[in-house]
Short mmCIF file of C-alpha atoms in Angstrom, two decimals:
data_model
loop_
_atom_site.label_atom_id
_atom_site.label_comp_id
_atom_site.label_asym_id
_atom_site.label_seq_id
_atom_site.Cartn_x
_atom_site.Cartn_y
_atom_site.Cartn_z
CA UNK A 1 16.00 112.31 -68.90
CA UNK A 2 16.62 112.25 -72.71
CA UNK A 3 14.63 110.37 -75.38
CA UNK A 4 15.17 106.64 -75.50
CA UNK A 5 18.10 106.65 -72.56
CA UNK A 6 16.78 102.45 -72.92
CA UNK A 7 16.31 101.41 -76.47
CA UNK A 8 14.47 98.25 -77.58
CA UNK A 9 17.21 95.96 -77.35
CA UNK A 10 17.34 96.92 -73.67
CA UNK A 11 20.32 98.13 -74.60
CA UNK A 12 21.92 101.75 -73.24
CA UNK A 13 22.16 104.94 -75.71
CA UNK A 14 25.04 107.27 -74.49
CA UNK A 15 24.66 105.75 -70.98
CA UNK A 16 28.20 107.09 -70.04
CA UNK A 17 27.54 110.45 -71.35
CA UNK A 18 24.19 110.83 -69.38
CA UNK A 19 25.79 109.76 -66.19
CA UNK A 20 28.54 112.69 -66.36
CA UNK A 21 25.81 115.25 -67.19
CA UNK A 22 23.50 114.07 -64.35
CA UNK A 23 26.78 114.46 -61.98
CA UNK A 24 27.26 117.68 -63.05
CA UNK A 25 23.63 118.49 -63.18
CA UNK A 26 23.85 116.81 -59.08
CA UNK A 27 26.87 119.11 -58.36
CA UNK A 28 26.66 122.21 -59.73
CA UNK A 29 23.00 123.01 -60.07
CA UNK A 30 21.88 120.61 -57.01
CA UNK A 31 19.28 118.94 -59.08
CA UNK A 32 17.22 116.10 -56.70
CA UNK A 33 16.53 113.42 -59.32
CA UNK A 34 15.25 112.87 -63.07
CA UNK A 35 12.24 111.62 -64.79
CA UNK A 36 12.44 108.29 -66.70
CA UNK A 37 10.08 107.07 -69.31
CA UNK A 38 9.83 103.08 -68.75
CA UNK A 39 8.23 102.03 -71.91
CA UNK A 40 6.11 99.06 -71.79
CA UNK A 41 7.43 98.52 -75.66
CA UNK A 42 10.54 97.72 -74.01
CA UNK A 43 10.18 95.58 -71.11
CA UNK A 44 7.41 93.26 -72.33
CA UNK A 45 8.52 93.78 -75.96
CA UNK A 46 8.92 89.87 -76.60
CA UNK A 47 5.73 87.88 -75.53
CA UNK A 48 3.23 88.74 -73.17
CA UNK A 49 3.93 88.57 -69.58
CA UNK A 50 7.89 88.00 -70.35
CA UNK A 51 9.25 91.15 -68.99
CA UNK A 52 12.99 92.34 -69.17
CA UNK A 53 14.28 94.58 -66.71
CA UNK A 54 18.18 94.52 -67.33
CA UNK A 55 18.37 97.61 -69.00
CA UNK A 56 16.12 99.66 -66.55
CA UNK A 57 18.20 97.98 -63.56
CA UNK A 58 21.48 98.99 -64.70
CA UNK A 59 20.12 102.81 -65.31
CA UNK A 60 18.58 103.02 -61.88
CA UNK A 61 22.10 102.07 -60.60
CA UNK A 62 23.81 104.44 -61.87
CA UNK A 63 20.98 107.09 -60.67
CA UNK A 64 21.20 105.31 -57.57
CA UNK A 65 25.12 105.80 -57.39
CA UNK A 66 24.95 109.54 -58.04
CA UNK A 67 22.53 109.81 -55.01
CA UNK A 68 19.79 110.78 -57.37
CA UNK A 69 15.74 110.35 -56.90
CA UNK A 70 13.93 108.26 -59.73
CA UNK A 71 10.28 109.97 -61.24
CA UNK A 72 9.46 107.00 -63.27
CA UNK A 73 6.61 107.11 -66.08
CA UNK A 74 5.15 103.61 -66.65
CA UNK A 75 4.64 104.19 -70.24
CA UNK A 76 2.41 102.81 -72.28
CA UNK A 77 2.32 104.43 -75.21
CA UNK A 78 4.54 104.76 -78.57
CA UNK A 79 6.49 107.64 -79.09
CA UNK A 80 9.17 109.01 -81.82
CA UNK A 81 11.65 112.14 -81.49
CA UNK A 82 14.66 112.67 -83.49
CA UNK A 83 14.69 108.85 -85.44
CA UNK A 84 14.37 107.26 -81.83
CA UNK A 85 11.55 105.21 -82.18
CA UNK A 86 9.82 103.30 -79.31
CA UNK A 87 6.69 101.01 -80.14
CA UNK A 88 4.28 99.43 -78.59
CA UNK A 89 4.95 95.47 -77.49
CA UNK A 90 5.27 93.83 -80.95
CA UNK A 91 2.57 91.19 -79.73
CA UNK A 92 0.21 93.93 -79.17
CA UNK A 93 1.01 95.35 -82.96
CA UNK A 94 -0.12 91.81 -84.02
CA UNK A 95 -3.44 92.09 -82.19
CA UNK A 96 -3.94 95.47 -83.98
CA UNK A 97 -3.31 94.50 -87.68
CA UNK A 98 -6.14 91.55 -86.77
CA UNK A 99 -8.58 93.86 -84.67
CA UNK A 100 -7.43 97.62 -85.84
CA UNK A 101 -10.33 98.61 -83.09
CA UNK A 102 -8.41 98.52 -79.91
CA UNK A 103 -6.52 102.25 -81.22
CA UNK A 104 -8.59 104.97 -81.26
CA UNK A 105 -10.38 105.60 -84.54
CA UNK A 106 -11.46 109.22 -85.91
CA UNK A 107 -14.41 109.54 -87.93
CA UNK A 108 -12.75 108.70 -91.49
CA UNK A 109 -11.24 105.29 -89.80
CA UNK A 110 -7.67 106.71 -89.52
CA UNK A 111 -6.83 104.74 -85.98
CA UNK A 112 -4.36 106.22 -84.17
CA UNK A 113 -2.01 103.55 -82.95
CA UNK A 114 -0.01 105.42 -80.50
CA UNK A 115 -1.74 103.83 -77.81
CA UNK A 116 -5.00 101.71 -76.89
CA UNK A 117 -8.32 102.80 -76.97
CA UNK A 118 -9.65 102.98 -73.67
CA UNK A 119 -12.51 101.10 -75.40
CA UNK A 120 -10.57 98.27 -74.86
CA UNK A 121 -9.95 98.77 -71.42
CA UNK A 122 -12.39 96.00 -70.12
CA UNK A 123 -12.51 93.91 -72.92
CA UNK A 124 -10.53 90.04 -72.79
CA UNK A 125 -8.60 90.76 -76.69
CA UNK A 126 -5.21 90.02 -75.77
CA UNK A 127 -3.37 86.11 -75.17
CA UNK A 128 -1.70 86.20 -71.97
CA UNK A 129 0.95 83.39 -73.37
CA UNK A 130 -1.04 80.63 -71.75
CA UNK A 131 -4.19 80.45 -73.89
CA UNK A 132 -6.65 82.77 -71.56
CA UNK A 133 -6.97 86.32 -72.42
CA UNK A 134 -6.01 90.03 -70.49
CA UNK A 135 -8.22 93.09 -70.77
CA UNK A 136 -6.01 96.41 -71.60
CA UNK A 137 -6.45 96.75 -67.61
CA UNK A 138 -4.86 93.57 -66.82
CA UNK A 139 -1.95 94.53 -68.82
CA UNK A 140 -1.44 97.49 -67.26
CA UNK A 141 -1.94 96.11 -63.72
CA UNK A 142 0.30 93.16 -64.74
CA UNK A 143 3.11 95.42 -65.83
CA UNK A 144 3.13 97.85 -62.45
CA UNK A 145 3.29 94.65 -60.61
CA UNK A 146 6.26 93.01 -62.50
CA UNK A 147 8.07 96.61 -61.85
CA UNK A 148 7.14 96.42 -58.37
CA UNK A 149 8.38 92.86 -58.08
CA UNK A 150 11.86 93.56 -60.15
CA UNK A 151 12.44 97.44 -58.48
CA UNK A 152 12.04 96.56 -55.64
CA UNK A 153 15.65 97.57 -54.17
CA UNK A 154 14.90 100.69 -55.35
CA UNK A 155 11.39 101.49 -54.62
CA UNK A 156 11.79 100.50 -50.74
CA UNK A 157 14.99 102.31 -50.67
CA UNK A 158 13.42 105.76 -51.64
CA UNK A 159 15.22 105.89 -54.73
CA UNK A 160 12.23 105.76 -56.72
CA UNK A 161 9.87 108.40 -55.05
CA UNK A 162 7.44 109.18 -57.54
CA UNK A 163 5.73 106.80 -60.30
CA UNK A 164 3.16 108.16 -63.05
CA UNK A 165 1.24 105.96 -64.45
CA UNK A 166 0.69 106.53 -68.35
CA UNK A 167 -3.31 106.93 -69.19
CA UNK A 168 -3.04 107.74 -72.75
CA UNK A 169 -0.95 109.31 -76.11
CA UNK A 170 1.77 110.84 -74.51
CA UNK A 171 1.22 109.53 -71.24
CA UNK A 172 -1.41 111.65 -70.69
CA UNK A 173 -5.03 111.97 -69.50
CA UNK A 174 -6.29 112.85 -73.05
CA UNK A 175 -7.78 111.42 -76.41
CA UNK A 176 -4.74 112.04 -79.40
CA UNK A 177 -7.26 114.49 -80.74
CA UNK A 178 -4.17 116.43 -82.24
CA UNK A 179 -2.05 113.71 -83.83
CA UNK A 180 1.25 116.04 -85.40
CA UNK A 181 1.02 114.25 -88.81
CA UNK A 182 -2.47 115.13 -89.26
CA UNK A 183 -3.37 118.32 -86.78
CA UNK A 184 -1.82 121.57 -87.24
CA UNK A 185 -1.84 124.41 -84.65
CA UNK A 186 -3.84 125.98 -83.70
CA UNK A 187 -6.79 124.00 -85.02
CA UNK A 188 -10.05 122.03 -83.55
CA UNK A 189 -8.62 118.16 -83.93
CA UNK A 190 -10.81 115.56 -83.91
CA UNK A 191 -13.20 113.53 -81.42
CA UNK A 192 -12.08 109.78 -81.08
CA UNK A 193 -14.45 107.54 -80.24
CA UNK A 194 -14.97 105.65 -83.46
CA UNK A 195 -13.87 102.58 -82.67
CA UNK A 196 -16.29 99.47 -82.28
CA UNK A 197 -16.20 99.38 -78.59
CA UNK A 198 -16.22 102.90 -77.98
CA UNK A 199 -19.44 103.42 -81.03
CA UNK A 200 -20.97 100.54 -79.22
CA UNK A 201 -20.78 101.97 -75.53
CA UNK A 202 -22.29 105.13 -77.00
CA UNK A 203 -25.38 103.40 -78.58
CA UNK A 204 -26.01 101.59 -75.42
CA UNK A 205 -25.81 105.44 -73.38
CA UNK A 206 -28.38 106.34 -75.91
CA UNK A 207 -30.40 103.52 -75.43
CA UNK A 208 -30.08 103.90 -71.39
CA UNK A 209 -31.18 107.45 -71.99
CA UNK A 210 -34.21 106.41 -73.91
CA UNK A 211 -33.98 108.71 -76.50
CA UNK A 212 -32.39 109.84 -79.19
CA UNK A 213 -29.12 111.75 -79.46
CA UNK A 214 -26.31 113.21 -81.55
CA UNK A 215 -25.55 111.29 -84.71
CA UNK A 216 -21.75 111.14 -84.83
CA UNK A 217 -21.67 109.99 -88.10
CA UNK A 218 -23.61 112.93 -89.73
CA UNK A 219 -22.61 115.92 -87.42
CA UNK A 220 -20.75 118.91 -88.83
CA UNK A 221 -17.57 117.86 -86.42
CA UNK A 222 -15.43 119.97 -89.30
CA UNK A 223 -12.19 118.08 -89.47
CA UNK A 224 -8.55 118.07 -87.78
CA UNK A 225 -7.93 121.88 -89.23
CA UNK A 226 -11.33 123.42 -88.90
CA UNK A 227 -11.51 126.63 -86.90
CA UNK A 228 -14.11 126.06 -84.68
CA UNK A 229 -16.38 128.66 -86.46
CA UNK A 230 -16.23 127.09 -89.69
CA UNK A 231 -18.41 124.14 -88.08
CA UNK A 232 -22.01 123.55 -86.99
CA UNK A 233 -20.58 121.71 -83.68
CA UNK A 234 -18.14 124.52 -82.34
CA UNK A 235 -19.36 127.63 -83.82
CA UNK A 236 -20.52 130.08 -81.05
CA UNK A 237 -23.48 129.11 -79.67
CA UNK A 238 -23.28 125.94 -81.69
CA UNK A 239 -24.32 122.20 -81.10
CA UNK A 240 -21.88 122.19 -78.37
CA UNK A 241 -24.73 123.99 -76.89
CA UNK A 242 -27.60 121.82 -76.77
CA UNK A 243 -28.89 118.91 -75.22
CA UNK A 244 -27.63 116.91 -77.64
CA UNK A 245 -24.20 118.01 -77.84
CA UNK A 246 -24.10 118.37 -73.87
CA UNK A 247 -25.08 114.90 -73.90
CA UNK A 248 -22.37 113.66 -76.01
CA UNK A 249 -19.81 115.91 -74.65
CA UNK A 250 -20.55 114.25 -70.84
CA UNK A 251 -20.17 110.85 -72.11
CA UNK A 252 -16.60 111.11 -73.87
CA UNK A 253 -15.32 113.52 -71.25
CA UNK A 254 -16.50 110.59 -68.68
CA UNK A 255 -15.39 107.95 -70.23
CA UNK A 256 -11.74 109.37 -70.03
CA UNK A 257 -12.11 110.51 -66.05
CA UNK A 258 -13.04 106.36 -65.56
CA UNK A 259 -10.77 105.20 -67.22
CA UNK A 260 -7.66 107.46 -65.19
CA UNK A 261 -9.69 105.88 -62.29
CA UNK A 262 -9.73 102.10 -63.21
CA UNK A 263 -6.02 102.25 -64.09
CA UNK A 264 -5.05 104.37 -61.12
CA UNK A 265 -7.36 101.97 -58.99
CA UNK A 266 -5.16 98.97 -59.55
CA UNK A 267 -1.74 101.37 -59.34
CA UNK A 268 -3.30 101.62 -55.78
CA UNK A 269 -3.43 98.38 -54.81
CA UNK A 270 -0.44 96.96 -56.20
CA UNK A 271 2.00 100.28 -54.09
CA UNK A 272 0.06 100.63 -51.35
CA UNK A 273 1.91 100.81 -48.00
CA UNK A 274 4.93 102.42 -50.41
CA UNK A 275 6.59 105.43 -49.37
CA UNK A 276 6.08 107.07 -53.15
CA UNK A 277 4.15 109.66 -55.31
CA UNK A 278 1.87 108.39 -57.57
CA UNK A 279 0.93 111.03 -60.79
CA UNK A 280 -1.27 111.36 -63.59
CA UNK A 281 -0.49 113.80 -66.07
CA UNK A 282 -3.42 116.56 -67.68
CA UNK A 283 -2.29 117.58 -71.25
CA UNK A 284 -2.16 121.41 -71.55
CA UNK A 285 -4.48 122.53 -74.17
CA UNK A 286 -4.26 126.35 -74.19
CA UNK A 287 -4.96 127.02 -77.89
CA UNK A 288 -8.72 128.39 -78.62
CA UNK A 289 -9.41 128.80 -74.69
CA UNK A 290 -10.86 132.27 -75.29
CA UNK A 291 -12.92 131.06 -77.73
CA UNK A 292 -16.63 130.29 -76.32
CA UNK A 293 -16.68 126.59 -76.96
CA UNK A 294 -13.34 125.68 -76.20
CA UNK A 295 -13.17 123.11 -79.19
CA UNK A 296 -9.54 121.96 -78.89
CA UNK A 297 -10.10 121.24 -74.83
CA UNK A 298 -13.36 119.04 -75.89
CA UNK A 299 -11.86 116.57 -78.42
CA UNK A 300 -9.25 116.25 -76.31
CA UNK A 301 -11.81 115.39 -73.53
CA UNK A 302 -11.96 118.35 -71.02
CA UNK A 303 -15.42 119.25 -71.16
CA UNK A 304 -14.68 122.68 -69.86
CA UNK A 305 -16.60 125.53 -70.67
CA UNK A 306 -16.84 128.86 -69.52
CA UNK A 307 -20.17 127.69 -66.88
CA UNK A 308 -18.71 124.12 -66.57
CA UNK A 309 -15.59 123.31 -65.11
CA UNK A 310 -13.51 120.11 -67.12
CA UNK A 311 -10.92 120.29 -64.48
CA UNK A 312 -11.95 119.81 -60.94
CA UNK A 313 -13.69 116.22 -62.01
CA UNK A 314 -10.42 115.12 -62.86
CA UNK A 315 -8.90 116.85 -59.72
CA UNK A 316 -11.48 114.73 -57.67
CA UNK A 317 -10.87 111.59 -59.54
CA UNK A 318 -7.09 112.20 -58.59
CA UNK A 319 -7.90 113.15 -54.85
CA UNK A 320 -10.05 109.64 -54.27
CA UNK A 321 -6.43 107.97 -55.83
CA UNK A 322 -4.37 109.93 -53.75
CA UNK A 323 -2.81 110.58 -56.92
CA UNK A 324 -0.60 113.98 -57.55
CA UNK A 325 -1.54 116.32 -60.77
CA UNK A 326 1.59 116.58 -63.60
CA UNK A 327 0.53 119.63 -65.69
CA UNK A 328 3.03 121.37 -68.21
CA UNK A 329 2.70 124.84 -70.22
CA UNK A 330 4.05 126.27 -66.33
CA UNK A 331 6.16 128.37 -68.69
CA UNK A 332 4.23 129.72 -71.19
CA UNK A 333 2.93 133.27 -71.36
CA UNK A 334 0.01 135.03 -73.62
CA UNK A 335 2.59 136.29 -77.08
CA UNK A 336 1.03 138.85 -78.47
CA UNK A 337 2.63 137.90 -81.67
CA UNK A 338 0.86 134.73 -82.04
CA UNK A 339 -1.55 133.69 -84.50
CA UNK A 340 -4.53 136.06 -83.62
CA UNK A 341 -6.88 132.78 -84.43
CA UNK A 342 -5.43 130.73 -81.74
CA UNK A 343 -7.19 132.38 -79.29
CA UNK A 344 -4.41 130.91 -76.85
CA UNK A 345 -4.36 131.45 -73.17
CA UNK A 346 -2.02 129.40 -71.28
CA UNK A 347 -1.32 131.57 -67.97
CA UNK A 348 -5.51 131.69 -67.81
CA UNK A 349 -5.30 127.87 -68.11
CA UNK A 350 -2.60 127.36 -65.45
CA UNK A 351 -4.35 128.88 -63.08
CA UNK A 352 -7.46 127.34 -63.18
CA UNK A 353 -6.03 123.98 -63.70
CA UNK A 354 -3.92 124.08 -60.47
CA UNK A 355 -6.36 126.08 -58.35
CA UNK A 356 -9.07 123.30 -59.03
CA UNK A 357 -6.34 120.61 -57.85
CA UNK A 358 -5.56 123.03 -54.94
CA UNK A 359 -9.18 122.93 -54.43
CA UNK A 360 -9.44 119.24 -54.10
CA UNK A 361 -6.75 119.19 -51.87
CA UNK A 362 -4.14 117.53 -54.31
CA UNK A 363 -0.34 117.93 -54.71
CA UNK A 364 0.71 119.95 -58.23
CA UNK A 365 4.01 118.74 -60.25
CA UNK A 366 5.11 121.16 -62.74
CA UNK A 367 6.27 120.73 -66.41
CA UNK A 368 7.42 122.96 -69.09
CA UNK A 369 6.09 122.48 -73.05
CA UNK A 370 9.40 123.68 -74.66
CA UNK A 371 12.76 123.96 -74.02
CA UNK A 372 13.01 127.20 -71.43
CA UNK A 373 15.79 129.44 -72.80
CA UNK A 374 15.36 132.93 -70.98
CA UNK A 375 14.53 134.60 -68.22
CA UNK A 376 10.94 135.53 -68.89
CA UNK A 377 10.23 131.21 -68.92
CA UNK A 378 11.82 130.65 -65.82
CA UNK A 379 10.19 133.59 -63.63
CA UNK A 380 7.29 132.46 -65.23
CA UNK A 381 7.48 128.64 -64.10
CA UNK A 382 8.61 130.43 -60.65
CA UNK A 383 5.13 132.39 -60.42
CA UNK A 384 3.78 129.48 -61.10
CA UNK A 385 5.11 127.14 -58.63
CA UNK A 386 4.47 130.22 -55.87
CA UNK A 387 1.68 132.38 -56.74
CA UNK A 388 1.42 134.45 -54.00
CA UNK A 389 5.41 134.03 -53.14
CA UNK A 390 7.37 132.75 -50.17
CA UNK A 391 5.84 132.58 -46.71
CA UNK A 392 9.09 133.16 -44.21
CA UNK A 393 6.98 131.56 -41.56
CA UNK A 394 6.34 128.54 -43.00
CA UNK A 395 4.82 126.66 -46.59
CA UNK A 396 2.89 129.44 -48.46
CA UNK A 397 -0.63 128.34 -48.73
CA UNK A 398 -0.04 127.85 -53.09
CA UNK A 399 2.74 125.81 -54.17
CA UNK A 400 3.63 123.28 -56.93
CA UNK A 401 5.32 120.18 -54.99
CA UNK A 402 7.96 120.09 -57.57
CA UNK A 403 8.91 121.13 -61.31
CA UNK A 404 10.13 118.39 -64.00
CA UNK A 405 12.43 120.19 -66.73
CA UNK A 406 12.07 118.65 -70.09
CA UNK A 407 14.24 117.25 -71.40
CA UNK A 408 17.82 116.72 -70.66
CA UNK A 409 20.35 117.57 -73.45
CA UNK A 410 23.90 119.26 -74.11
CA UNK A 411 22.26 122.25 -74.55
CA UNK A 412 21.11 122.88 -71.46
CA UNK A 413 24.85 123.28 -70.67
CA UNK A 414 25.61 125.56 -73.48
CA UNK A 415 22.72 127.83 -73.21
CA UNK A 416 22.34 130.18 -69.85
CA UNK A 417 23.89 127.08 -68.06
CA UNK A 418 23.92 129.54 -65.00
CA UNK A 419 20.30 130.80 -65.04
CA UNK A 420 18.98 127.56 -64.81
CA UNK A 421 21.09 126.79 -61.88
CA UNK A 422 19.87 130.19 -59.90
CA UNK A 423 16.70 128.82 -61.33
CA UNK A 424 17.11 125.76 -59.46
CA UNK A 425 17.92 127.68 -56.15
CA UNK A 426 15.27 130.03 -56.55
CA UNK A 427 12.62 127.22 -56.69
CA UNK A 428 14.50 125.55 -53.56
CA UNK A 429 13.88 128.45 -52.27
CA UNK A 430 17.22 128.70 -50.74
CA UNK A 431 16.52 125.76 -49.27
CA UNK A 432 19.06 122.67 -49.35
CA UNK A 433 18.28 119.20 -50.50
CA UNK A 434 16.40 117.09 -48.50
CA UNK A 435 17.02 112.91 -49.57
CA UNK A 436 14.72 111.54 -46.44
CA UNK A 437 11.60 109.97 -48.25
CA UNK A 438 9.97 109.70 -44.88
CA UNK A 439 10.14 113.62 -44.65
CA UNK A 440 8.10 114.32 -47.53
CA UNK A 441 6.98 111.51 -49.71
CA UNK A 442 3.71 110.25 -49.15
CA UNK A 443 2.15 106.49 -48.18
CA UNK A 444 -0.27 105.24 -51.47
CA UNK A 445 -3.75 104.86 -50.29
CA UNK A 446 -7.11 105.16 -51.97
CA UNK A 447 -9.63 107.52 -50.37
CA UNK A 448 -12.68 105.15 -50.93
CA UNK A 449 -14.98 107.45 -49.42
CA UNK A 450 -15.37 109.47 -52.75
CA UNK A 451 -17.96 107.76 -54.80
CA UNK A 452 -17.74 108.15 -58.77
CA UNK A 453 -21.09 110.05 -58.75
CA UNK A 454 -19.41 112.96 -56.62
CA UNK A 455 -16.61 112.73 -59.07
CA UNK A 456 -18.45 113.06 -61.89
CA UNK A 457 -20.50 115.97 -59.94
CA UNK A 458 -17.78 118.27 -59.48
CA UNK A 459 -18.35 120.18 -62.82
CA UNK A 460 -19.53 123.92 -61.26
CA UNK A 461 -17.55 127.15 -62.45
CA UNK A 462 -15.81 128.27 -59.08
CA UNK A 463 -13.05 130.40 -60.66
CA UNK A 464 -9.44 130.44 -59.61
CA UNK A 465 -7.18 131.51 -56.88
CA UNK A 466 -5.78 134.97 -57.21
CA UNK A 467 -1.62 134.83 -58.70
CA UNK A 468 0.92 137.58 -57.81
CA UNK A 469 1.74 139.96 -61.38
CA UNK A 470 5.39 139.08 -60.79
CA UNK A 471 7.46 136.55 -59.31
CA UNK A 472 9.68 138.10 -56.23
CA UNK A 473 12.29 135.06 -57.05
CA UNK A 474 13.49 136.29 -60.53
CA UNK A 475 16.35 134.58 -61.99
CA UNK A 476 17.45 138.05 -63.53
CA UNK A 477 16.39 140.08 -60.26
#
């Protein structure tokens, strides 16, 4: 759904004009349901713990009327596109100007303050209205619950089938290591882990380790808009490369994979028994792939490496959560008129980030980066969601469970309205719309039998499943 569909004053923007494009959307192109971002700087935008649901209640309604499913993103993050602004919680800004340490902090202090550190994830910083104070876990696990409690209607109808649960900028899995005021493509970006709580948890790794390790303050990290050759870190065969830089790389790329888990842990146990999806979303970062140290993949905090898979630990992570993968860039193809420096491989990166979830046994939802506005995106997203094509006797062995289009806008009707509707049919697979929840959705439950050291574990190159060169569902076949 669009940008800000529920603006601060829980108020609707263009509410009437949404619902007659999602009817026609419903009708013509036999869409099954929409994403909706439910921002945290919304509902609990007053005081803590005083949540307001009026806006989000009358939108699900009206999804609700027009026989629509609900993919809602618990998001709890800022975010700005075209002057529509959402914050975070203006109680939680307050906290910030007094502690600037709970947003994540690059190494010349600029803090980032899309989101929290996950520095701050365990640590009692914020007033819970009553005098004690909430960990940034608590508020998370506080929030889920108080949309459980309020959504009920529509969460035990089947209205709402899926819920992703934001774990960062963007809602993603990721450290804003590419900020767009400060990062420019296709660059490095910067580690973040330079707030107090996060500098602290590294000294006392060090000092667990018993002996000494990377100085962050003094590396040659470059900056933002370093190529990774102009640095000592990410240069070929760099500090990347040693037992130093290994060192370092494991704890930061860690510290993200727990803290997915410790949020998704509580997700668990406040839908269990729930008839629902539950997602995380991976950021794609396809830019400087090729290039041996993968710089822009390890600020971001996929320790992935040619020998050393940054995937399939997340994929695990997921798996013990019962959790499904979101993962964009679905339709994005190698241009060979791109900036020769970016060293960008997205299809290369799209397969080995769905054949590790495939691996671990997890469900794949789909996502493009940019608006999709030929043929060439959409049999790409196709080959994507079916690598090896359509199996007449049954569910082919490689398939995405579904593919979110981002975002909805008037353009969509104005610009090959009718590919994306064969689109739509093709991924179907001439197949009509199933509603029942029961059919297909599937019951939240942990799998508590993977331990956090097998997660952790999971890091060995094994190389990805083999895609079909073409798509046999083209949109222009």
């Amino acid at each position: 759904m669009q940008f800000g569909i529920v603006a601060k004053d829980n108020k609707h923007v263009e509410l009437e004009t949404t619902g007659r494009n999602l009817k026609r959307l419903k009708e013509e192109a036999c869409i099954d349901g929409v994403m909706v971002d439910v921002w945290w700087g919304v509902v609990e935008s007053e005081a803590p713990k005083v949540y307001n649901w009026t806006g989000y209640k009358e939108l699900f309604k009206m999804i609700k009327r027009l026989e629509l499913k609900i993919h809602a993103l618990m998001s709890f993050h800022k975010s700005s596109q075209k002057r529509k602004t959402t914050s975070l919680p203006s109680w939680v800004v307050q906290v910030g100007k007094d502690n600037p340490d709970i947003y994540y902090t690059d190494r010349k202090g600029f803090r980032n303050d899309e989101c929290l550190s996950l520095g701050v994830d365990n640590e009692p910083l914020f007033d819970d209205g009553s005098g004690t104070k909430r960990t940034a876990i608590q508020i998370y696990s506080d929030y889920m619950s108080s949309f459980k409690e309020n959504m009920a209607e529509f969460l035990e109808d089947g209205v709402v089938g899926a819920i992703e649960v934001g774990l960062g900028p963007n809602g993603e899995l990721c450290y804003p290591s590419f900020p767009s005021d400060r990062w420019t493509f296709p660059k490095i970006g910067e580690f973040q882990c330079y707030d107090k709580y996060l500098k602290k948890d590294y000294e006392n790794a060090e000092k667990k380790a018993g002996h000494s390790m990377l100085d962050l303050s003094k590396e040659k990290f470059g900056d933002y808009n370093s190529k990774p050759d102009e640095t000592t870190f990410f240069k070929e065969n760099g500090t990347y490369d040693t037992e130093k830089g290994k060192f370092f790389l494991e704890w930061y790329s860690n510290k993200l994979i727990l803290h997915g888990d410790q949020i998704l842990r509580e997700a668990n146990k406040i839908f269990t028994g729930l008839k629902i999806d539950l997602v995380a979303k991976v950021s794609g970062v396809h830019w400087l792939y090729n290039h041996p140290s993968h710089g822009a993949e390890l600020t971001a905090g996929y320790y992935n490496l040619y020998d050393r898979d940054g995937y399939r630990p997340i994929a695990r992570m997921l798996n013990k959560r019962n959790c499904f993968l979101n993962f964009s860039c679905l339709e994005m193809k190698c241009n060979k008129d791109a900036k020769e420096d970016a060293l960008s491989a997205p299809e290369e990166l799209v397969k080995a980030v769905l054949s590790k979830a495939w691996k671990e046994g997890i469900e794949v939802i789909g996502a493009n980066t940019w608006e999709i506005i030929n043929a060439k995106g959409y049999n790409q997203v196709l080959l994507n969601a079916r690598p090896n094509g359509s199996n007449p006797k049954g569910k082919p062995k490689l398939k995405v469970h579904s593919f979110m289009y981002l975002r909805l806008s008037e353009t969509i009707f104005s610009r090959n309205y009718d590919m994306f509707k064969k689109f739509v049919r093709n991924m179907h697979a001439d197949q009509d719309y199933c509603g029942d929840a029961e059919k297909y959705a599937h019951e939240v439950e942990s799998n508590s039998a993977i331990t956090i050291e097998e997660i952790l574990a999971a890091t060995k190159s094994s190389g990805s499943f083999k895609w079909d060169d073409d798509t046999e569902a083209k949109v222009d076949g």
